[in-house]
Coordinates of C-alpha atoms and ligand atoms in Angstrom, one line a residue:
M17 CA 93.6 136.1 79.3
T18 CA 95.8 139.0 80.0
T19 CA 98.0 140.2 76.8
I20 CA 101.4 140.8 78.2
G21 CA 102.3 142.8 75.2
N22 CA 105.6 143.6 73.6
G23 CA 106.3 146.8 74.9
S24 CA 106.7 148.3 71.4
G25 CA 103.3 149.4 71.0
T26 CA 103.7 148.2 67.4
Q27 CA 102.3 145.5 65.1
E28 CA 105.3 144.9 63.5
L29 CA 104.8 141.2 62.7
A30 CA 101.4 142.2 61.1
G31 CA 100.9 139.6 58.1
K32 CA 103.2 137.3 59.5
R33 CA 102.1 133.8 60.1
A34 CA 103.8 131.9 63.2
L35 CA 104.0 128.4 64.4
V36 CA 105.3 128.0 68.0
T37 CA 105.6 124.6 69.3
G38 CA 104.9 124.0 73.2
G39 CA 102.7 127.3 73.5
S40 CA 100.2 125.9 76.1
R41 CA 102.4 127.1 79.0
G42 CA 105.6 128.5 80.3
I43 CA 107.9 130.0 77.8
G44 CA 106.2 128.8 74.6
A45 CA 102.8 130.5 75.7
A46 CA 104.6 134.0 76.5
V47 CA 106.1 133.6 72.9
V48 CA 102.7 133.0 71.5
R49 CA 101.0 136.0 73.2
Q50 CA 103.9 138.4 72.3
L51 CA 103.8 137.4 68.5
L52 CA 100.1 137.9 68.7
D53 CA 100.6 141.2 70.3
A54 CA 102.7 142.1 67.6
G55 CA 100.3 141.3 64.8
A56 CA 101.1 137.9 63.6
E57 CA 98.7 135.0 63.4
V58 CA 99.7 132.3 65.5
L59 CA 99.3 128.4 65.4
T60 CA 100.7 126.6 68.5
T61 CA 100.5 123.1 69.4
A62 CA 101.0 120.7 72.4
R63 CA 100.1 117.2 73.1
S64 CA 96.8 118.3 75.0
A65 CA 95.0 121.5 75.0
T66 CA 94.5 123.6 78.3
N67 CA 93.0 126.8 79.3
T68 CA 96.3 128.4 79.2
V69 CA 96.7 128.4 75.6
P70 CA 96.8 132.2 74.7
E71 CA 93.6 133.5 73.5
G72 CA 93.6 134.3 69.9
A73 CA 96.0 131.6 69.0
A74 CA 94.6 128.7 67.1
F75 CA 95.7 125.4 68.5
V76 CA 96.3 121.9 67.3
E77 CA 97.1 118.7 69.3
A78 CA 100.1 117.3 67.9
D79 CA 103.2 115.3 69.6
V80 CA 106.4 116.6 68.1
R81 CA 108.5 113.6 69.0
T82 CA 107.8 111.6 66.2
R83 CA 107.7 112.1 62.2
A84 CA 104.1 111.4 61.9
G85 CA 103.3 114.4 64.7
A86 CA 105.8 116.6 62.8
E87 CA 103.9 115.8 59.4
A88 CA 100.4 116.2 61.1
L89 CA 101.4 119.6 62.5
A90 CA 103.1 120.9 59.1
A91 CA 99.6 120.0 57.1
A92 CA 97.9 121.9 60.0
A93 CA 100.0 124.9 59.6
Q94 CA 99.4 124.7 55.9
E95 CA 95.4 124.4 56.5
V96 CA 95.2 127.0 59.2
L97 CA 97.8 129.7 58.4
G98 CA 98.4 128.8 54.7
G99 CA 102.4 128.6 55.3
V100 CA 104.9 129.6 58.1
D101 CA 106.7 132.8 58.1
V102 CA 108.0 132.4 61.7
L103 CA 108.7 128.9 63.1
V104 CA 109.6 128.8 66.9
H105 CA 110.9 125.3 68.0
N106 CA 110.2 125.5 71.9
A107 CA 108.7 122.3 73.1
G108 CA 111.4 120.4 75.0
G109 CA 112.5 119.1 78.3
A110 CA 113.4 115.9 80.2
Q111 CA 113.4 114.3 83.3
P112 CA 116.6 114.0 85.5
Y113 CA 118.2 110.6 86.5
K114 CA 120.9 109.9 89.3
D115 CA 123.6 110.1 87.0
A116 CA 124.6 109.3 83.3
S117 CA 124.6 105.7 83.6
A118 CA 120.9 105.7 85.1
I119 CA 119.6 107.2 81.9
P120 CA 117.7 104.4 80.1
D121 CA 118.0 104.0 76.6
E122 CA 114.6 104.9 75.6
E123 CA 115.1 108.2 77.5
W124 CA 118.2 109.1 75.6
Q125 CA 116.2 108.6 72.4
E126 CA 113.1 110.4 73.9
A127 CA 115.4 113.5 74.6
L128 CA 116.8 113.3 71.2
D129 CA 113.5 113.2 69.7
L130 CA 111.8 116.0 71.7
N131 CA 114.8 118.4 72.1
Y132 CA 116.6 117.8 68.6
L133 CA 114.9 115.6 65.9
A134 CA 111.7 117.4 66.3
S135 CA 113.4 120.4 65.1
V136 CA 115.1 118.6 62.5
R137 CA 112.0 117.0 61.1
L138 CA 109.4 120.0 61.2
D139 CA 112.4 122.4 59.7
A140 CA 112.7 119.9 56.8
L141 CA 109.0 120.1 56.0
L142 CA 108.4 124.0 56.4
A143 CA 111.9 125.2 55.4
P144 CA 111.6 124.6 51.7
G145 CA 108.5 126.9 51.6
M146 CA 110.5 129.7 53.3
R147 CA 113.3 129.2 50.7
E148 CA 111.1 129.3 47.8
R149 CA 109.4 132.4 49.2
R150 CA 113.2 133.7 50.2
S151 CA 112.0 134.7 53.5
G152 CA 111.4 133.4 56.8
V153 CA 112.8 133.1 60.2
I154 CA 113.2 129.6 62.2
M155 CA 114.3 129.9 66.2
H156 CA 115.3 126.9 68.2
I157 CA 115.1 127.0 72.1
S158 CA 118.1 125.5 73.6
S159 CA 119.2 125.8 77.2
A160 CA 122.0 127.2 79.1
A161 CA 122.7 123.9 80.9
V162 CA 124.6 122.9 77.5
L163 CA 127.2 125.5 79.0
T164 CA 127.7 123.2 82.4
P165 CA 126.4 119.6 81.4
V166 CA 125.6 117.5 84.4
G167 CA 125.4 113.9 84.7
P168 CA 121.3 114.0 85.8
F169 CA 120.7 115.6 82.4
L170 CA 123.1 114.4 80.0
H171 CA 120.6 113.2 77.5
Y172 CA 119.1 116.7 77.4
T173 CA 121.9 118.8 77.3
A174 CA 123.7 116.5 74.5
A175 CA 120.3 116.9 72.5
K176 CA 120.2 120.5 73.2
A177 CA 124.1 121.0 72.0
A178 CA 123.4 118.8 68.8
L179 CA 120.5 121.3 68.2
E180 CA 122.5 124.3 68.6
N181 CA 125.2 123.1 66.1
Y182 CA 122.5 122.0 63.7
S183 CA 121.0 125.4 64.0
K184 CA 124.2 127.0 63.0
G185 CA 124.5 124.9 59.8
L186 CA 120.9 125.3 58.8
A187 CA 121.6 129.0 59.2
L188 CA 124.4 128.7 56.9
E189 CA 122.5 126.5 54.2
L190 CA 119.5 129.0 54.1
A191 CA 121.3 132.5 54.3
P192 CA 121.4 133.0 50.5
F193 CA 117.8 132.3 50.3
G194 CA 117.1 135.2 52.9
V195 CA 115.9 132.9 55.4
R196 CA 117.3 133.5 58.9
V197 CA 118.0 130.7 61.9
N198 CA 119.1 131.6 65.2
T199 CA 119.1 129.7 68.5
V200 CA 117.7 131.3 71.8
T201 CA 119.4 129.8 75.0
P202 CA 117.5 130.6 78.2
G203 CA 119.3 130.2 81.6
R204 CA 116.7 129.2 84.2
V205 CA 113.2 130.4 83.8
A206 CA 110.2 129.7 86.0
T207 CA 107.9 127.9 84.5
P208 CA 105.6 125.0 85.2
G209 CA 107.9 122.4 83.6
G210 CA 111.2 124.0 84.7
E211 CA 110.1 123.9 88.2
A212 CA 108.5 120.3 88.1
T213 CA 112.1 119.2 86.6
R214 CA 114.1 121.1 89.3
E215 CA 111.9 119.3 92.2
Q216 CA 112.4 116.1 90.6
W217 CA 116.1 116.7 90.5
A218 CA 116.3 118.0 94.1
R219 CA 114.3 114.7 95.4
L220 CA 117.3 112.7 93.5
D221 CA 119.5 113.9 96.4
V222 CA 122.6 114.2 94.0
A223 CA 124.2 117.4 93.3
P224 CA 121.0 119.2 93.1
G225 CA 122.9 122.5 92.1
R226 CA 121.7 125.9 93.2
T227 CA 118.3 126.1 94.8
S228 CA 118.0 130.1 94.7
A229 CA 119.1 132.2 91.7
D230 CA 120.1 135.1 93.9
A231 CA 123.6 134.0 94.5
T232 CA 124.6 132.9 91.3
V233 CA 122.9 135.2 88.7
P234 CA 124.2 138.5 88.5
L235 CA 120.7 139.9 87.7
G236 CA 119.6 138.5 90.8
R237 CA 116.6 136.7 89.8
D238 CA 115.4 133.9 87.6
G239 CA 114.2 134.3 84.4
R240 CA 110.5 134.8 83.4
P241 CA 109.0 133.5 80.3
D242 CA 108.7 137.1 78.7
D243 CA 112.3 137.6 79.2
I244 CA 112.7 135.0 76.7
A245 CA 109.5 135.7 74.8
H246 CA 111.4 139.4 74.0
A247 CA 114.4 137.8 72.7
V248 CA 112.5 135.7 70.5
L249 CA 110.2 138.3 69.2
F250 CA 113.3 140.7 68.3
L251 CA 114.8 137.7 66.2
A252 CA 111.4 137.2 64.6
S253 CA 111.4 141.0 63.6
D254 CA 113.2 142.9 60.8
R255 CA 115.3 144.7 63.3
A256 CA 117.1 141.4 63.4
S257 CA 117.3 141.2 59.6
W258 CA 121.1 141.2 59.8
L259 CA 121.1 138.2 62.5
T260 CA 121.6 134.7 61.6
A261 CA 123.5 131.6 62.8
S262 CA 123.7 133.4 66.3
N263 CA 123.0 131.9 69.6
L264 CA 121.4 134.7 72.0
V265 CA 121.8 133.5 75.5
V266 CA 119.1 135.2 77.9
D267 CA 120.2 134.2 81.6
G268 CA 120.8 137.1 83.7
G269 CA 124.5 137.3 83.1
E270 CA 124.9 133.4 84.8
F271 CA 127.0 132.1 82.0
P272 CA 129.1 135.2 80.4
R273 CA 130.5 134.3 76.7
G274 CA 131.2 135.8 73.7
Ligands
LIG28 P1 107.2 123.7 80.0 O1 107.3 122.2 80.4 O2 106.5 124.6 81.0 O3 106.2 123.6 78.8 C1 106.4 122.8 77.7 C2 105.5 123.1 76.5 O4 106.0 122.1 75.4 C3 104.0 122.7 76.8 O5 103.1 123.5 76.1 C4 104.1 121.1 76.5 O6 102.6 120.7 76.5 C5 104.8 121.2 75.4 N1 105.2 120.0 75.1 C6 105.8 119.1 75.7 N2 106.5 117.8 75.0 C7 105.7 118.0 73.8 C8 105.6 117.2 72.7 N3 106.1 115.9 72.7 N4 104.8 117.7 71.5 C9 104.3 118.8 71.4 N5 104.4 119.8 72.5 C10 105.0 119.1 73.7 O7 108.5 123.9 79.7 P2 109.3 125.4 79.7 O8 108.4 126.4 79.2 O9 109.9 125.5 80.9 O10 110.4 125.5 78.4 C11 110.3 125.5 77.1 C12 111.7 125.4 76.4 O11 112.8 126.2 77.0 C13 112.1 123.8 76.2 O12 112.8 123.8 75.0 C14 113.1 124.0 77.3 O13 113.9 122.9 77.3 C15 113.8 125.4 77.4 N6 114.5 125.6 78.6 C16 113.6 125.7 79.6 C17 114.3 126.5 80.9 C18 113.4 126.6 81.9 O14 114.1 127.0 83.1 N7 112.3 126.6 82.2 C19 115.8 126.6 80.9 C20 116.4 126.4 79.7 C21 115.8 126.0 78.4 P3 102.1 119.0 76.5 O15 102.9 118.7 77.7 O16 100.8 119.2 76.9 O17 102.4 118.5 75.3

């Protein structure tokens, strides 16, 4: 397994214990690699292990969509790491439907469980320890799709929008205890999950949106998992010690804000 590195050549997260959900591929795997490279001890999780789980990370199988999964994961984090200093909620996604009315009830619930409530539940289990230690960093991974919600993905974007709002509120609650909470919002990133979803969307033959990033992304390309991981690493580090309740949009300039 190649280590990509954070480019800083430092061990700025030495001694930190990090938990990353969905670290077996895509953005999560890049985050795990960069945290390891910065000296952190990392535990990651997915529903099943693959050979793409970065070498050097501890891995435990868990499904974050359920309360039982969150509890099992929190217990594993306690056992393996002895506590969590950096928590990255990365697992997420949803399949597209023809339009909003075609999204089944259970898919709305599933999207909420995976993209929103998974974070709420795990934070409720792990944030109290951070509050007690008066330090810790939590990051929620949202999606730039929130900025232009479309019918086929409303279950997903609505859940991510809720996540962003919740993240801000949690940040304000935990700030007096020295715990920072931020959102990272990726634009279109080339990952196994992202590509599979876009193929499904194209097959639905409804307003598929753009197929190439070149025309719409000012920086002229789709994102790479490491583009997002760099932002996560920065927020995890002391270089971001005055940053909380923020939403860092990493999208090549596609959705100008601020
Ligand atoms: P991938 O589908 O490539 O990877 C998702 C990871 O999460 C895998 O490790 C997967 O493993 C794990 N995972 C999925 N469901 C669960 C579950 N229920 N419990 C535990 N682990 C789970 O996703 P990306 O890297 O593309 O996306 C990562 C995050 O970035 C997501 O939150 C996504 O919404 C967001 N994002 C992605 C964009 C993109 O273009 N790629 C754009 C904007 C936001 P397994 O399947 O084995 O469980």
